[in-house]
Every structure is written in structure tokens, then in C-alpha cells.
PDB file of C-alpha atoms in Angstrom:
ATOM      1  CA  UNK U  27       0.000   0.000   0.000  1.00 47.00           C
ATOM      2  CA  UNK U  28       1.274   3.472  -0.703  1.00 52.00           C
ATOM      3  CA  UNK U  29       1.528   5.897   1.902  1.00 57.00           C
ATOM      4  CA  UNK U  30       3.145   9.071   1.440  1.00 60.00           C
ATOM      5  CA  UNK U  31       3.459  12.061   3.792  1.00 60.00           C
ATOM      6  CA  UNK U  32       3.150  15.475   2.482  1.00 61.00           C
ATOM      7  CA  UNK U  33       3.876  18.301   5.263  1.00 69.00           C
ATOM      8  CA  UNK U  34       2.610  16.165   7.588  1.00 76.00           C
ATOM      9  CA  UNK U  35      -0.436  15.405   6.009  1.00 81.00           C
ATOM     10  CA  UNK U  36      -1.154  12.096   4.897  1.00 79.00           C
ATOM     11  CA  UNK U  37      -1.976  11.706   0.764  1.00 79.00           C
ATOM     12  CA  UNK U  38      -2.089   7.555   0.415  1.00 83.00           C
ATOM     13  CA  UNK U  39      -5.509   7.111   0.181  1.00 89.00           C
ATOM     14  CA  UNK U  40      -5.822   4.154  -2.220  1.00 90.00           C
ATOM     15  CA  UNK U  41      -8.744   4.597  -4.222  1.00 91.00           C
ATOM     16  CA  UNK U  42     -10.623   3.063  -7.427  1.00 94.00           C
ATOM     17  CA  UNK U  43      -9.585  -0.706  -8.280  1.00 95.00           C
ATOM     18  CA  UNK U  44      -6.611  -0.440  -6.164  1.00 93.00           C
ATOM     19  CA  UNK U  45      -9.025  -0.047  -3.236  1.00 93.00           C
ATOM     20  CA  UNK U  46     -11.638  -3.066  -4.369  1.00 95.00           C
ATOM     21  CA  UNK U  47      -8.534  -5.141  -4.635  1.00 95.00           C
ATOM     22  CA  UNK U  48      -7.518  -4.157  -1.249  1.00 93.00           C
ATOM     23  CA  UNK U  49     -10.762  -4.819   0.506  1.00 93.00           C
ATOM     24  CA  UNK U  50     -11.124  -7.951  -1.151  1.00 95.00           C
ATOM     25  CA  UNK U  51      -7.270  -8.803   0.046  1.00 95.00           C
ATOM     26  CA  UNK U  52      -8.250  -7.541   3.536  1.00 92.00           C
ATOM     27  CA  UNK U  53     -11.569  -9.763   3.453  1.00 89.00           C
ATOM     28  CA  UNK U  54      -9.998 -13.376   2.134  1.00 90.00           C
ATOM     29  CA  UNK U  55      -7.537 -12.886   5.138  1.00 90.00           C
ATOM     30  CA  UNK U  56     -10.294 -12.178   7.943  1.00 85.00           C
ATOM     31  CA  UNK U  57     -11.854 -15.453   6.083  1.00 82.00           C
ATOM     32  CA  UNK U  58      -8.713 -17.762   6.894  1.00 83.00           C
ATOM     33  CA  UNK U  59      -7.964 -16.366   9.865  1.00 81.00           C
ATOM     34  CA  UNK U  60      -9.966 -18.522  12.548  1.00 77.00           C
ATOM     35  CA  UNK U  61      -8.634 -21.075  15.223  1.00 77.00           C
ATOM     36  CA  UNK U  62      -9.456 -24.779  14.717  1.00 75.00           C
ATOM     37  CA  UNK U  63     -12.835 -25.291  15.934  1.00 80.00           C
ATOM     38  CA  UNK U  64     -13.511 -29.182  15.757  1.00 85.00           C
ATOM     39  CA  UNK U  65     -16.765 -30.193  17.070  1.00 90.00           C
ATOM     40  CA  UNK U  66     -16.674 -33.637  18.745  1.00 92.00           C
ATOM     41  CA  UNK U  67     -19.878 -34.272  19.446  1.00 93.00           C
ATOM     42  CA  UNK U  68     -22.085 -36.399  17.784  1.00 89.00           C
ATOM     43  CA  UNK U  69     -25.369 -36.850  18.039  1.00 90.00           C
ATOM     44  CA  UNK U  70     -25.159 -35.551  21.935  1.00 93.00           C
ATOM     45  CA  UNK U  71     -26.363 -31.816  23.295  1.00 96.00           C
ATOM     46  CA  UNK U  72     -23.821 -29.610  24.029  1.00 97.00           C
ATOM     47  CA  UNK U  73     -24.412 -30.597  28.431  1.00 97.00           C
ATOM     48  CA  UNK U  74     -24.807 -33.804  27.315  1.00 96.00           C
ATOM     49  CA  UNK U  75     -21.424 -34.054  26.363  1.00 97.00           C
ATOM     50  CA  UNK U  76     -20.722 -32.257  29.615  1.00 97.00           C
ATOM     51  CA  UNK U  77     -22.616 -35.257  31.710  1.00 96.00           C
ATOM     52  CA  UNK U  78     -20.372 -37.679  29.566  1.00 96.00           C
ATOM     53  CA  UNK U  79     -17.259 -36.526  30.867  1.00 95.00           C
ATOM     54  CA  UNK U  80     -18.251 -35.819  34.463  1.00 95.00           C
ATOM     55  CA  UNK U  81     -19.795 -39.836  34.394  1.00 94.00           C
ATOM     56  CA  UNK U  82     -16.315 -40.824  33.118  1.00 92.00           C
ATOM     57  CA  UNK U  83     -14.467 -40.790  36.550  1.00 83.00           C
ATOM     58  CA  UNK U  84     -10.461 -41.708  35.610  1.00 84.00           C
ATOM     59  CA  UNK U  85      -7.925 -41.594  38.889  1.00 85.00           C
ATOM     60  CA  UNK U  86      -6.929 -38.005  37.293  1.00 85.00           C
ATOM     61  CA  UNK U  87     -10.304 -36.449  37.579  1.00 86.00           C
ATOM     62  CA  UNK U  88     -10.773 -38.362  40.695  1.00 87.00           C
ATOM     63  CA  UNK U  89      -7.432 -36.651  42.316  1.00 89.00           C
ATOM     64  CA  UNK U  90      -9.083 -33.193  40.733  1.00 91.00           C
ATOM     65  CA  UNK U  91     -12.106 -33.665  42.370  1.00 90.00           C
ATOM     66  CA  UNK U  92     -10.483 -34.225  46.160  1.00 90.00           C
ATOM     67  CA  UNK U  93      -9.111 -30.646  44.732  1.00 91.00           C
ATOM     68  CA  UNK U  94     -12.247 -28.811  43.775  1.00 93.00           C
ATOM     69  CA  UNK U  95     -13.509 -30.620  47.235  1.00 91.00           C
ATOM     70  CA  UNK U  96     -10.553 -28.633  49.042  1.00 91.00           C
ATOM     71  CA  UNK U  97     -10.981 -25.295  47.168  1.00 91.00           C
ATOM     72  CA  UNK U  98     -14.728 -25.286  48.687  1.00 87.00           C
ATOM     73  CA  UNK U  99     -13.442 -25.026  51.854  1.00 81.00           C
TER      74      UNK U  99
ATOM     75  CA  UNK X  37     -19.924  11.512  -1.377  1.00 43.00           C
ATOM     76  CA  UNK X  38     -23.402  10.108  -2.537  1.00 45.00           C
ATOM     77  CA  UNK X  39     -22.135   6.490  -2.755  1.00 48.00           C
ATOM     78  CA  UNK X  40     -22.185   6.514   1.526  1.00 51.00           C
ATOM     79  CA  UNK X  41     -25.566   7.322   1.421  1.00 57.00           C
ATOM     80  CA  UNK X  42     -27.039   4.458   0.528  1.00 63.00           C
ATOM     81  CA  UNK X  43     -25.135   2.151   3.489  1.00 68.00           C
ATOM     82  CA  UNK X  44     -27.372   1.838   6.211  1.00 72.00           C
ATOM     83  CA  UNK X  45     -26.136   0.219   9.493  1.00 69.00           C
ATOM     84  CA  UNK X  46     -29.443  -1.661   9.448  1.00 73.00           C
ATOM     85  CA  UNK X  47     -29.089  -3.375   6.226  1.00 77.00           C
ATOM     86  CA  UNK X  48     -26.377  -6.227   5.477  1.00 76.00           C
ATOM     87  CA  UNK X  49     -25.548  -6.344   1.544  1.00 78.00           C
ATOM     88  CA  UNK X  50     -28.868  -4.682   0.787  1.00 79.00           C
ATOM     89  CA  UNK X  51     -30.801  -6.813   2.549  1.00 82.00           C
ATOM     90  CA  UNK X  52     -32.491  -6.457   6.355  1.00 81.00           C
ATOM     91  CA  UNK X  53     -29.991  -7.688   9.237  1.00 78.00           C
ATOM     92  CA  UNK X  54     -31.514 -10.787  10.649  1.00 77.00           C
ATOM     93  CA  UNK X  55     -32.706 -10.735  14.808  1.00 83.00           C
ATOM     94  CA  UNK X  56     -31.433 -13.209  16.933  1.00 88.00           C
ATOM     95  CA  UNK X  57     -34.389 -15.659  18.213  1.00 92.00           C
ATOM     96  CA  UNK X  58     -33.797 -17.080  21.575  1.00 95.00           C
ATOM     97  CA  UNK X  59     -33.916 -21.433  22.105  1.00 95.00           C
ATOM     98  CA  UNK X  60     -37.527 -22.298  22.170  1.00 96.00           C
ATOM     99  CA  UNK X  61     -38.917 -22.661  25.273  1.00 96.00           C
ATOM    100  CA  UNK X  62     -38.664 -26.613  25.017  1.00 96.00           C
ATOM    101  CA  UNK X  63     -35.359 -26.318  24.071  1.00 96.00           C
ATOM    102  CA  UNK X  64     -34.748 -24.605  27.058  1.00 96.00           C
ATOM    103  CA  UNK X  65     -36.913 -27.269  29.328  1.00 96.00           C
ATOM    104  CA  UNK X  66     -34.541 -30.235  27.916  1.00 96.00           C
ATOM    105  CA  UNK X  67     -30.940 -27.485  28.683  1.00 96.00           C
ATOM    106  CA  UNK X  68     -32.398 -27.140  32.422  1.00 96.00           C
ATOM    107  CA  UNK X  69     -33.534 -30.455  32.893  1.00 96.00           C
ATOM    108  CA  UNK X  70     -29.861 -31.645  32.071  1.00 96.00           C
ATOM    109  CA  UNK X  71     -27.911 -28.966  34.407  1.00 96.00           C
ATOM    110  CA  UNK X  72     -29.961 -30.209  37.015  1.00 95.00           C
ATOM    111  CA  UNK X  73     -28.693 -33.548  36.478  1.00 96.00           C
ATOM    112  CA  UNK X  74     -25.100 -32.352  36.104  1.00 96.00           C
ATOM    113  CA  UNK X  75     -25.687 -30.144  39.398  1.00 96.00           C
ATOM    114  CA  UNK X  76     -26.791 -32.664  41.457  1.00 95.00           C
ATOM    115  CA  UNK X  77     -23.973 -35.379  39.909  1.00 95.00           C
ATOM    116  CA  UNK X  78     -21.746 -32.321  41.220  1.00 96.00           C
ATOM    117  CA  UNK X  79     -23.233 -32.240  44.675  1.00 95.00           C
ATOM    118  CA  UNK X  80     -22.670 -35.720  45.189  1.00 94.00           C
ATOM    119  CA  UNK X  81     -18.990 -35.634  44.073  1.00 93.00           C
ATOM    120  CA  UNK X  82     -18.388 -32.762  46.506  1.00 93.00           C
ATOM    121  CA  UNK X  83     -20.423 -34.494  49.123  1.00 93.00           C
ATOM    122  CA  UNK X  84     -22.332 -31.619  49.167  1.00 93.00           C
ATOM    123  CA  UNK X  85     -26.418 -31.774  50.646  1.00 91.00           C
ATOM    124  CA  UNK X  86     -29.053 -30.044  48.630  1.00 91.00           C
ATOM    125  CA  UNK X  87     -30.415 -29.305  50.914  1.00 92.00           C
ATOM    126  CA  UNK X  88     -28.108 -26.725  51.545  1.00 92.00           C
ATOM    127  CA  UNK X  89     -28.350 -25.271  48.511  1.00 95.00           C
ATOM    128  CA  UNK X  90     -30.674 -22.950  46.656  1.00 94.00           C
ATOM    129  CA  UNK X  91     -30.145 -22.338  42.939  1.00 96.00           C
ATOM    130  CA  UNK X  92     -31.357 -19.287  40.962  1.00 96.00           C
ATOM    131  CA  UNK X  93     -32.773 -21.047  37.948  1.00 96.00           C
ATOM    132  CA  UNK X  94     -33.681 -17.739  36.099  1.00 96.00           C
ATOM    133  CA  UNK X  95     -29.867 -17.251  35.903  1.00 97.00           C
ATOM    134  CA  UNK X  96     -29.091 -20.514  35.055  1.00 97.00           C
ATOM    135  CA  UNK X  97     -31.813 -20.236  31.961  1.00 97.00           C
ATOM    136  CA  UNK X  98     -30.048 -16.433  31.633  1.00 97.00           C
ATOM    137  CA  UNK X  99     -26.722 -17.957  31.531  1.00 97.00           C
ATOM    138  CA  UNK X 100     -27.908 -20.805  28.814  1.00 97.00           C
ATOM    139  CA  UNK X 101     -29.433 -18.295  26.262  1.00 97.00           C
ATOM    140  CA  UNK X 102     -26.022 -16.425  26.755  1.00 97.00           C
ATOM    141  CA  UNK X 103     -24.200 -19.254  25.632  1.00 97.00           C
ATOM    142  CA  UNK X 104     -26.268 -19.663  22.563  1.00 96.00           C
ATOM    143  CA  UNK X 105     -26.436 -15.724  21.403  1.00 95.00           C
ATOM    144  CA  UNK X 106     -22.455 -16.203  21.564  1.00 94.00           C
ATOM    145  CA  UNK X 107     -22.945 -19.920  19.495  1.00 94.00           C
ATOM    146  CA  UNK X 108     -24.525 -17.518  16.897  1.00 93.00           C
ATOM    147  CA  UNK X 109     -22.149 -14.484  17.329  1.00 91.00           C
ATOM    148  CA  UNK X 110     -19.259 -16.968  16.326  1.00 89.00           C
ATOM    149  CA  UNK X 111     -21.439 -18.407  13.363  1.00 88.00           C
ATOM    150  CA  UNK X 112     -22.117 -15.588  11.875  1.00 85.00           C
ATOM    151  CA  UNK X 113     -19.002 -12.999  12.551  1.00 84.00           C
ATOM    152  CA  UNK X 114     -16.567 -16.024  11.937  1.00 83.00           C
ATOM    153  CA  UNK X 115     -17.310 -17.512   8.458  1.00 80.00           C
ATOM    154  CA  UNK X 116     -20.001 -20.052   9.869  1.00 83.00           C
ATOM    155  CA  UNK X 117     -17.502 -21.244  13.004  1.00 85.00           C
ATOM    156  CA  UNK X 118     -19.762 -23.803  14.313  1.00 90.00           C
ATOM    157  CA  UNK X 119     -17.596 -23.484  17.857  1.00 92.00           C
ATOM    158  CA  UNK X 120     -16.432 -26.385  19.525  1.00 95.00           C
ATOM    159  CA  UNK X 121     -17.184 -27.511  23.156  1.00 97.00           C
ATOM    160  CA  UNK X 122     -13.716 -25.974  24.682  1.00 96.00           C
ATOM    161  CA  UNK X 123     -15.443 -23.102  23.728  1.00 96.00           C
ATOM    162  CA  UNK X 124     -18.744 -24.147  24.588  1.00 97.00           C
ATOM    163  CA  UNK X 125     -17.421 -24.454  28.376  1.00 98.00           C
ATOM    164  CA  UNK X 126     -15.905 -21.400  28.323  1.00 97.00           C
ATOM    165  CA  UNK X 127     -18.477 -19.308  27.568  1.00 97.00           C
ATOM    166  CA  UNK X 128     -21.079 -20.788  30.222  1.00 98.00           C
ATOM    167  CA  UNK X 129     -18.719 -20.993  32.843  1.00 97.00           C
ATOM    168  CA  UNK X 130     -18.099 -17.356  32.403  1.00 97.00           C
ATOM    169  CA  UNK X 131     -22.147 -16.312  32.726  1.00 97.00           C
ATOM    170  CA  UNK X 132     -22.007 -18.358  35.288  1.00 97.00           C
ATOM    171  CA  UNK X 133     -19.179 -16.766  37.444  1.00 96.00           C
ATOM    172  CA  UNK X 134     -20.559 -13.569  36.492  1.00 96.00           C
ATOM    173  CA  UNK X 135     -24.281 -14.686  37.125  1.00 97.00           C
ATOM    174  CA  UNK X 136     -23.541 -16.756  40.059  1.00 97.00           C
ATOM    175  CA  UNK X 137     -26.963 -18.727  40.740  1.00 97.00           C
ATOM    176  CA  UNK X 138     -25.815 -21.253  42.963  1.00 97.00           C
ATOM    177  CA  UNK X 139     -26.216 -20.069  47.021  1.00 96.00           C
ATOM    178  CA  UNK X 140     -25.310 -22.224  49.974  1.00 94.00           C
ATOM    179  CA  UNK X 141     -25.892 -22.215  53.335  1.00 92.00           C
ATOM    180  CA  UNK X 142     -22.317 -21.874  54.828  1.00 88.00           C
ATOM    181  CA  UNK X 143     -21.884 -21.780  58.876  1.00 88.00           C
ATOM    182  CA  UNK X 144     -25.776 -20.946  58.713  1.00 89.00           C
ATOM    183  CA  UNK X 145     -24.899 -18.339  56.472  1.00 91.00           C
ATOM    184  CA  UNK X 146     -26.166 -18.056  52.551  1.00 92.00           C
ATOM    185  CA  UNK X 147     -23.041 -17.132  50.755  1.00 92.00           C
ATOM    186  CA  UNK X 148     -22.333 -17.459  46.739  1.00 91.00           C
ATOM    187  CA  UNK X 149     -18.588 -17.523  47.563  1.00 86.00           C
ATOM    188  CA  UNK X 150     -17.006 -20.298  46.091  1.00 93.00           C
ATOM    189  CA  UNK X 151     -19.583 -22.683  45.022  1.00 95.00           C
ATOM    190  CA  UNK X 152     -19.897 -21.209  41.694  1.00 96.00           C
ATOM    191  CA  UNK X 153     -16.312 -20.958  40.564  1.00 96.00           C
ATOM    192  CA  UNK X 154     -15.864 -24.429  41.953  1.00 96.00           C
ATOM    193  CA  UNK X 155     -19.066 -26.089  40.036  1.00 97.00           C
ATOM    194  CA  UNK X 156     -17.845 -23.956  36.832  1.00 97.00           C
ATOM    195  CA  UNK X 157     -14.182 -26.091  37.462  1.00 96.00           C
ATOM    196  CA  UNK X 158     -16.296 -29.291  37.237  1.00 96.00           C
ATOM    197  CA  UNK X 159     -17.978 -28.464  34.117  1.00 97.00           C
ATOM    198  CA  UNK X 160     -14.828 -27.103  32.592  1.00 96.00           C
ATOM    199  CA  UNK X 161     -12.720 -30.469  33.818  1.00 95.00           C
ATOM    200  CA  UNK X 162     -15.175 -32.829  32.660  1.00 96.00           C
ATOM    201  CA  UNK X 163     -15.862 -31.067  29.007  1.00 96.00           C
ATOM    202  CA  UNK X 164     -11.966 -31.597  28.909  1.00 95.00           C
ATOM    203  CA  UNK X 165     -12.176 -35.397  30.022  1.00 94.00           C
ATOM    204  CA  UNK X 166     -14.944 -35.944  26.934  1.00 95.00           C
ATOM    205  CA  UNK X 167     -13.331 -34.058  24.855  1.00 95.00           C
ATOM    206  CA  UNK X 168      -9.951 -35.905  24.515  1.00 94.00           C
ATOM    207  CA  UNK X 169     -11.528 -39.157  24.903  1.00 93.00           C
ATOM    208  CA  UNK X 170     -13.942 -38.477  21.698  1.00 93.00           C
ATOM    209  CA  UNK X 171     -10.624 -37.436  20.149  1.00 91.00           C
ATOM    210  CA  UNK X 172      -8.972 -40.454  21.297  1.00 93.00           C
ATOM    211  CA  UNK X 173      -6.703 -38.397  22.774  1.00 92.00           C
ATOM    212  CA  UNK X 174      -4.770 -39.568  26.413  1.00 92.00           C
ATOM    213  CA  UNK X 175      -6.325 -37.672  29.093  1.00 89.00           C
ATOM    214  CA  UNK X 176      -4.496 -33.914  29.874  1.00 89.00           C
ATOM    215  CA  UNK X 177      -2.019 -33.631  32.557  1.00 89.00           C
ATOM    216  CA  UNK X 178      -3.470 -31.319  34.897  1.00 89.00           C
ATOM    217  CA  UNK X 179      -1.541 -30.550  38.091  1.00 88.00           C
ATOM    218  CA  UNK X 180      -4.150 -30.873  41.186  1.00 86.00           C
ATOM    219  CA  UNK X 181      -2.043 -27.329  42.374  1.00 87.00           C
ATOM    220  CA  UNK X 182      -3.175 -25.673  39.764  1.00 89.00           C
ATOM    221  CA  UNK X 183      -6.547 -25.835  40.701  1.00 91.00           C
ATOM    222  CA  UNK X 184      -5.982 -23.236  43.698  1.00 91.00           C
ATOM    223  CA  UNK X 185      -4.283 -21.021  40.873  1.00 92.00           C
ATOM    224  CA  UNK X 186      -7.514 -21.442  38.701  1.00 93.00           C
ATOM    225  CA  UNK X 187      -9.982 -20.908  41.187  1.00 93.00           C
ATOM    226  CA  UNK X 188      -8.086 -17.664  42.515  1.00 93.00           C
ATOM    227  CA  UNK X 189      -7.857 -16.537  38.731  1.00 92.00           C
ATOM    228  CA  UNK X 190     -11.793 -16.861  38.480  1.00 93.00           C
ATOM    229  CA  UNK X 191     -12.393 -15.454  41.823  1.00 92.00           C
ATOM    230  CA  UNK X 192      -9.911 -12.842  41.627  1.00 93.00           C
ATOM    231  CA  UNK X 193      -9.056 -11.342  38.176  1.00 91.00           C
ATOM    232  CA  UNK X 194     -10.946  -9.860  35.387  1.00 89.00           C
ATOM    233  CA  UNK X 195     -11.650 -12.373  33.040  1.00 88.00           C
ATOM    234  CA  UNK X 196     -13.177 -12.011  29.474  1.00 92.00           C
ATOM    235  CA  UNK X 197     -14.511 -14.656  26.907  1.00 88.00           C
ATOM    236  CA  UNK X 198     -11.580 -14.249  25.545  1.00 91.00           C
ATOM    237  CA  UNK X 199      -9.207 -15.091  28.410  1.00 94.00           C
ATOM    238  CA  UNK X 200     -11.736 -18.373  29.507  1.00 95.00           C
ATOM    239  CA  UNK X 201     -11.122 -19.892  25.725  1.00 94.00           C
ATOM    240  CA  UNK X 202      -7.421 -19.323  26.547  1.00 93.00           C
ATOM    241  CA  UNK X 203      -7.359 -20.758  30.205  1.00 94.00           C
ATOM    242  CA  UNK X 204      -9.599 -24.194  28.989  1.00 95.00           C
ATOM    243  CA  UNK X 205      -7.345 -24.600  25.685  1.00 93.00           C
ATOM    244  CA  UNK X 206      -4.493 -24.588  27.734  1.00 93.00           C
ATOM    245  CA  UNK X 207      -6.062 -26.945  30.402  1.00 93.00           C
ATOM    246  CA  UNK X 208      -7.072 -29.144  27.566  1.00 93.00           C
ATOM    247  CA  UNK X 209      -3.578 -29.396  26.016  1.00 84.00           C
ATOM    248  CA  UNK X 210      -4.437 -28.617  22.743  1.00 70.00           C
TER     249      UNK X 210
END
């Protein structure tokens, strides 16, 4: 992009088909950029999937829970 | 500059910007009828006696419709992000730290201290467990310290959607 500075004002406005070809640069990047986003569940609501994990006691989440017991307190 | 004229905020490419419609109400009835069963799987866990406990169910329902506005915010804003249960998590468990509905009777005093941070740890934990294991992923390391520095973060410091996405990827290893 041009930008030039002419006694301290700015003149590098981009304008005509230089400017639909920068808002259509500007708009394909805001399209990619996104953070993976994988849904896992299938066929479950989202708090069922929730009550899924919390049913699925491992000696981990067991050792967690004495924690969260603990941080009650 | 009569091009700028015809933008209106309230149209979207010409067309009228579509309202957000809330869950219906029986979509609702099913979302409550499950956090009850998660609260009370909670309770038990903690060893905790309902009947020490009062919950403000208008939050709860508050805190549910929350979560789906922001389901819809990421749809549309984000090039149809259908968002992912990490996220999911997040977002309740921050209406519901801001919201707190859960009161209990503590030294026969009502108190929302604690509780709510504590049951939105359980949710966030277990989301985690599910999640890896539908990935067929090993389960995440979490240090049993680090839930003191968790709950002091939620209790303590200004979180944001944002910075609850951040805090359960990073719990979640991913």
C-alpha cells in the first residue's frame, strides 16, 4: 500500500480498483484467519457431552475432584 | 460523497440484518432439565447436601441463552464457526461466574462464595475429560495445584470470553 506524507499530512488514500482489490485482500484474510474449531460431538447436546465426561471418573479427575472438594473449603 | 448514502447500518448487503431468536422454550426445558442432572452429579462428588443449597434457575436459563447468542455471534461474525465444546465451556462458565446462581448455606450463612467458581471447574474439567476421549486423545495432565491457581484466577481477576477460551485450551492441552 502506498503511503506518502506530504507536510505532515497524509496523501495515500488508495482509491478506485486499487481499493476493491484491497478490501477484497483484507476480506480473504479475515476469512482464513480462525482457530481450529472441531466439534466432537455427535449426536449428543452440548451438556450432554458435559454429563459424559463428568460420568467418566479416571484416577486423574478423581485426584481433581479431592481438589475442587478442598478449594470449597 | 453520494455512494455513503445508501449504506445503512441496518441493512447487510442490501438486505435487512436478521434478529437473533432465543432457544424455544422446550429447548430450554430439555438445557435445564440436564444442568440439574449435572448439578446434582456435582453435589454428590463434593459431598455436598441439597439441601443446603438454593439455585437461581432464572440465571441458570439467563446464563444458557447467553451461551447460545455467543454460538450464533461466532457463526455468523466467523465464516459459519460452528464453535467447539472448549469453547462451549468457556463461555457458560463465564455467565455463570458472572451470574452466580448457585447459594449455599455456609456456617448458617447463605453465601455465593465459592460454590460457583468451583461447580464452573467441574464443568470445565469434565468437558476436557470428553473431549480428549472423543478425540482419542490420552487424558491432559493437569496438576491438582493448579486448581488453587484457577480458582483464585476466576475469583480474583478480570476475566473475558476471551481469556476463559485461553485458560480451557491450555487446560485441555491442545
Amino acid at each position: 500500500m502506498s503511503e506518502k506524507m506530504n507536510e505532515g499530512k497524509w496523501t495515500g488514500y488508495t482509491t478506485g480498483d486499487k481499493a476493491l482489490a484491497l478490501i477484497r485482500q483484507v476480506k480473504s484474510d479475515m476469512q482464513a484467519d480462525n482457530t481450529p474449531n472441531e466439534q466432537v460431538r455427535e449426536g449428543k447436546t452440548f451438556l450432554g457431552f458435559v454429563k459424559a465426561g463428568a460420568e467418566r471418573q479416571t484416577e486423574q479427575s478423581d485426584k481433581l475432584i479431592q481438589e475442587l472438594k478442598g478449594a470449597l473449603v | 460523497m453520494s455512494e455513503s448514502k445508501s449504506i445503512s447500518p441496518h441493512k447487510h448487503n442490501g438486505a435487512d440484518f436478521p434478529s437473533y431468536e432465543m432457544p424455544s422454550d422446550n429447548d430450554l426445558k430439555v438445557m435445564l432439565s440436564e444442568f440439574h442432572y449435572l448439578f446434582e452429579m456435582f453435589c454428590e462428588r463434593m459431598d455436598l447436601s441439597l439441601s443446603d443449597i438454593s439455585v437461581d434457575e432464572k440465571l441458570v436459563i439467563k446464563a444458557l441463552i447467553r451461551l447460545d447468542q455467543r454460538r450464533l455471534h461466532y457463526k455468523m461474525y466467523h465464516n459459519g464457526t460452528i464453535i467447539n465444546e472448549l469453547k462451549e465451556v468457556a463461555i457458560l462458565c463465564y455467565w455463570l461466574i458472572k451470574y452466580k446462581p448457585i447459594i449455599i448455606l455456609e456456617d448458617g450463612v447463605y453465601t455465593t462464595s465459592k460454590i460457583n467458581e468451583v461447580f464452573a471447574l467441574f464443568l470445565i474439567l469434565s468437558t476436557i475429560v470428553e473431549y480428549r476421549f472423543t478425540q482419542g486423545l490420552p487424558e491432559a495432565v493437569i496438576q491438582a495445584d493448579m486448581i488453587q491457581h484457577i480458582m483464585y484466577t476466576l475469583r480474583n481477576r478480570a476475566s473475558t470470553f476471551d481469556s476463559m477460551v485461553i485458560l480451557v485450551d491450555a487446560l485441555a492441552d491442545r
